[in-house]
Coordinates of C-alpha atoms and ligand atoms in Angstrom, one line a residue:
M13 CA -52.2 12.8 -72.9
K14 CA -52.0 10.2 -75.6
S15 CA -50.3 6.9 -75.1
V16 CA -47.9 5.1 -77.4
I17 CA -46.5 1.7 -76.4
I18 CA -43.6 0.0 -78.1
V19 CA -43.7 -3.8 -77.7
F20 CA -40.5 -5.6 -78.8
H21 CA -38.3 -8.7 -78.7
S22 CA -34.6 -8.7 -79.1
G23 CA -32.4 -11.8 -78.7
Y24 CA -29.0 -10.1 -78.7
G25 CA -29.7 -6.4 -78.1
H26 CA -29.7 -5.0 -81.7
T27 CA -33.4 -4.8 -82.0
K28 CA -33.6 -3.4 -78.5
K29 CA -31.5 -0.4 -79.6
Q30 CA -33.9 0.1 -82.5
A31 CA -36.9 -0.1 -80.1
E32 CA -35.2 2.4 -77.8
A33 CA -34.9 4.8 -80.8
V34 CA -38.6 4.3 -81.6
Y35 CA -39.4 5.1 -78.0
Q36 CA -37.3 8.2 -78.0
G37 CA -39.0 9.5 -81.1
A38 CA -42.5 8.9 -79.6
A39 CA -41.5 10.4 -76.2
S40 CA -40.2 13.5 -77.9
V41 CA -43.7 14.6 -78.9
T42 CA -45.4 16.9 -76.4
G43 CA -48.7 15.5 -75.1
V44 CA -47.7 11.9 -75.6
T45 CA -46.5 9.4 -73.0
A46 CA -44.4 6.6 -74.4
Q47 CA -43.7 3.2 -72.9
L48 CA -41.2 0.5 -73.9
I49 CA -42.2 -3.1 -73.1
A50 CA -40.1 -6.2 -73.8
V51 CA -42.2 -9.2 -74.6
E52 CA -40.6 -11.1 -71.7
E53 CA -42.4 -8.6 -69.4
I54 CA -45.7 -8.6 -71.2
T55 CA -47.6 -10.5 -68.5
N56 CA -47.8 -7.3 -66.3
H57 CA -48.7 -5.0 -69.2
W58 CA -51.8 -6.3 -71.0
E59 CA -53.9 -3.6 -69.5
D60 CA -51.4 -0.9 -70.6
L61 CA -51.8 -2.2 -74.1
N62 CA -55.6 -2.1 -73.9
A63 CA -55.5 1.5 -72.8
A64 CA -53.0 2.7 -75.4
D65 CA -53.9 4.9 -78.4
A66 CA -51.1 3.4 -80.5
I67 CA -49.0 0.2 -80.3
I68 CA -45.7 -0.1 -82.3
F69 CA -44.5 -3.7 -82.7
G70 CA -40.9 -4.7 -83.3
A71 CA -38.9 -7.9 -83.6
P72 CA -35.7 -9.2 -85.2
T73 CA -36.0 -11.1 -88.4
Y74 CA -35.0 -14.7 -87.7
M75 CA -35.2 -17.2 -90.6
G76 CA -37.1 -14.8 -92.7
S77 CA -39.8 -14.3 -90.2
L78 CA -40.7 -12.7 -86.8
S79 CA -38.7 -14.2 -83.9
A80 CA -40.4 -17.0 -82.1
K81 CA -40.6 -15.1 -78.8
F82 CA -42.5 -12.3 -80.5
K83 CA -44.8 -14.8 -82.2
H84 CA -45.5 -16.2 -78.8
F85 CA -46.7 -12.7 -77.7
M86 CA -48.8 -12.5 -80.9
E87 CA -50.5 -15.8 -80.0
D88 CA -51.0 -14.7 -76.4
S89 CA -52.9 -11.7 -77.7
S90 CA -55.5 -13.9 -79.3
K91 CA -57.5 -13.6 -76.0
L92 CA -57.9 -9.9 -76.8
W93 CA -58.7 -10.6 -80.4
Y94 CA -61.9 -12.3 -79.3
T95 CA -63.1 -9.0 -77.8
Q96 CA -61.4 -6.8 -80.5
A97 CA -59.9 -4.9 -77.6
W98 CA -57.4 -3.1 -79.9
K99 CA -59.9 -2.1 -82.6
N100 CA -59.1 1.3 -84.2
K101 CA -55.8 1.8 -82.3
L102 CA -52.9 2.9 -84.4
A103 CA -50.3 0.3 -85.2
A104 CA -46.9 0.4 -86.8
G105 CA -43.8 -1.9 -86.9
F106 CA -40.1 -2.3 -87.2
T107 CA -37.5 -5.0 -87.7
N108 CA -33.8 -5.5 -87.7
S109 CA -31.6 -8.2 -89.3
A110 CA -28.1 -8.9 -90.4
S111 CA -28.5 -8.9 -94.2
F112 CA -29.3 -5.8 -96.1
N113 CA -32.5 -7.5 -97.4
G114 CA -32.6 -10.6 -95.2
D115 CA -36.3 -11.0 -95.9
K116 CA -37.2 -8.2 -93.4
A117 CA -40.2 -7.3 -95.6
N118 CA -41.8 -10.6 -94.7
T119 CA -41.6 -9.8 -91.0
L120 CA -43.3 -6.4 -91.6
I121 CA -46.0 -8.1 -93.7
E122 CA -46.6 -10.5 -90.8
L123 CA -47.0 -7.5 -88.5
V124 CA -49.4 -5.8 -90.8
T125 CA -51.5 -8.9 -90.9
F126 CA -51.3 -9.2 -87.1
A127 CA -52.5 -5.6 -86.7
A128 CA -55.3 -6.2 -89.2
Q129 CA -56.5 -9.2 -87.3
H130 CA -56.8 -6.9 -84.3
A131 CA -58.7 -4.4 -86.5
M132 CA -55.9 -1.8 -85.9
I133 CA -55.1 1.0 -88.3
W134 CA -51.6 0.5 -89.8
V135 CA -49.3 3.5 -90.1
P136 CA -46.6 3.2 -92.8
L137 CA -43.1 4.5 -92.3
S138 CA -44.0 7.5 -94.5
L139 CA -40.4 8.4 -95.5
L140 CA -39.1 8.5 -99.0
P141 CA -36.2 6.0 -99.7
S142 CA -32.6 7.1 -100.0
N143 CA -31.7 5.3 -103.2
S144 CA -29.8 7.7 -105.4
S145 CA -26.1 7.7 -106.3
K146 CA -25.5 10.1 -103.5
S147 CA -27.1 7.9 -100.9
E148 CA -25.0 7.2 -97.8
R149 CA -25.0 4.5 -95.1
N150 CA -26.5 6.8 -92.4
D151 CA -29.3 8.2 -94.5
L152 CA -32.9 7.9 -93.3
N153 CA -34.7 4.9 -94.8
R154 CA -31.6 3.7 -96.6
M155 CA -33.3 0.3 -97.1
G156 CA -36.3 1.8 -98.8
S157 CA -39.0 0.3 -96.7
S158 CA -42.5 1.7 -96.8
L159 CA -44.4 -0.7 -94.4
G160 CA -42.3 0.1 -91.4
A161 CA -38.8 0.9 -90.1
M162 CA -36.0 -1.4 -91.1
A163 CA -32.5 -1.6 -89.5
Q164 CA -29.5 -3.7 -90.6
S165 CA -26.9 -4.9 -88.0
D166 CA -23.7 -6.4 -89.4
S167 CA -23.5 -10.0 -88.2
D168 CA -20.1 -9.6 -86.6
V169 CA -20.9 -6.4 -84.8
S170 CA -22.2 -6.0 -81.2
A171 CA -25.3 -4.0 -80.3
E172 CA -23.0 -1.3 -78.9
I173 CA -22.3 -0.1 -82.4
A174 CA -25.2 -1.6 -84.5
P175 CA -27.6 -0.8 -86.0
P176 CA -25.9 2.3 -87.5
P177 CA -27.1 5.8 -86.6
G178 CA -29.2 6.3 -89.8
D179 CA -31.3 3.2 -89.1
L180 CA -31.8 4.4 -85.5
A181 CA -32.8 7.8 -86.8
T182 CA -35.3 6.1 -89.1
A183 CA -36.7 4.2 -86.1
S184 CA -37.0 7.4 -84.1
Y185 CA -38.8 9.0 -87.0
L186 CA -41.4 6.2 -87.0
G187 CA -42.0 6.7 -83.3
K188 CA -42.4 10.4 -83.7
H189 CA -44.7 10.0 -86.7
V190 CA -47.0 7.6 -84.9
A191 CA -47.1 9.8 -81.8
E192 CA -48.0 12.9 -83.9
L193 CA -50.8 10.9 -85.6
A194 CA -52.1 9.7 -82.2
L195 CA -52.5 13.4 -81.2
R196 CA -54.2 14.2 -84.5
F197 CA -56.7 11.3 -84.6
Y198 CA -57.6 10.6 -80.9
Ligands
FMN204 C1 -32.0 -17.9 -85.4 C2 -31.6 -16.7 -86.2 C3 -32.1 -16.5 -87.5 C4 -31.7 -15.4 -88.3 N1 -32.2 -15.2 -89.5 C5 -31.9 -14.1 -90.2 C6 -32.6 -13.9 -91.5 O1 -33.5 -14.6 -91.9 N2 -32.2 -12.8 -92.1 C7 -31.2 -11.9 -91.7 O2 -30.9 -11.0 -92.4 N3 -30.6 -12.1 -90.5 C8 -30.9 -13.2 -89.8 N4 -30.4 -13.4 -88.5 C9 -29.5 -12.4 -88.0 C10 -30.3 -11.5 -87.0 O3 -31.4 -10.9 -87.6 C11 -29.4 -10.3 -86.6 O4 -28.2 -10.8 -85.9 C12 -30.1 -9.3 -85.7 O5 -29.3 -8.2 -85.5 C13 -30.4 -9.9 -84.3 O6 -31.2 -9.0 -83.6 P1 -31.2 -9.1 -82.0 O7 -29.9 -8.8 -81.5 O8 -32.2 -8.1 -81.6 O9 -31.7 -10.5 -81.7 C14 -30.8 -14.5 -87.8 C15 -30.2 -14.7 -86.5 C16 -30.7 -15.7 -85.7 C17 -30.1 -15.9 -84.3

């Protein structure tokens, strides 16, 4: 069995829904075990991360950047950086925010850099963008991201109905894609 872990932070539940979709995509692949870990619970899960074949990181975009609680997790991981414990594991990322753009790309770039510091191998979203005149709100990759999965949650809508189904399907695609690569490469 290969192991894919999703580590995420969510302040108000929207990014948690996106993380759950990533998890479902990874868990749908035969031969892969998936695990979803909130950063608030990370203290008990460092060994799980060290044993994983792939780690997918996710956080909301707050002030054009990763949320502070996720950044706290990143800094806590520096103890593992010293030993390069995550070297050659697959890595991928996702983020959610209120605005269509909202500077989400900056959050994903921060995650790419974080993974590179750990000498991980970054997996891009690997989905063409939906950007034609026929594009619809629930299309896969409607925000045209390549580094990772993006989701957009209207600022006045609860996590019960946001992010929209297409963004959750995009997240699920990322989880499945990483899980399939974990089977192929490890
Ligand atoms: C402190 C803070 C900063 C935010 N900054 C941004 C931002 O830079 N860009 C954006 O599009 N949305 C921003 N938002 C909106 C959140 O990204 C959005 O509400 C998101 O759905 C929250 O996800 P969560 O429920 O997982 O916490 C911000 C929200 C908060 C609370």
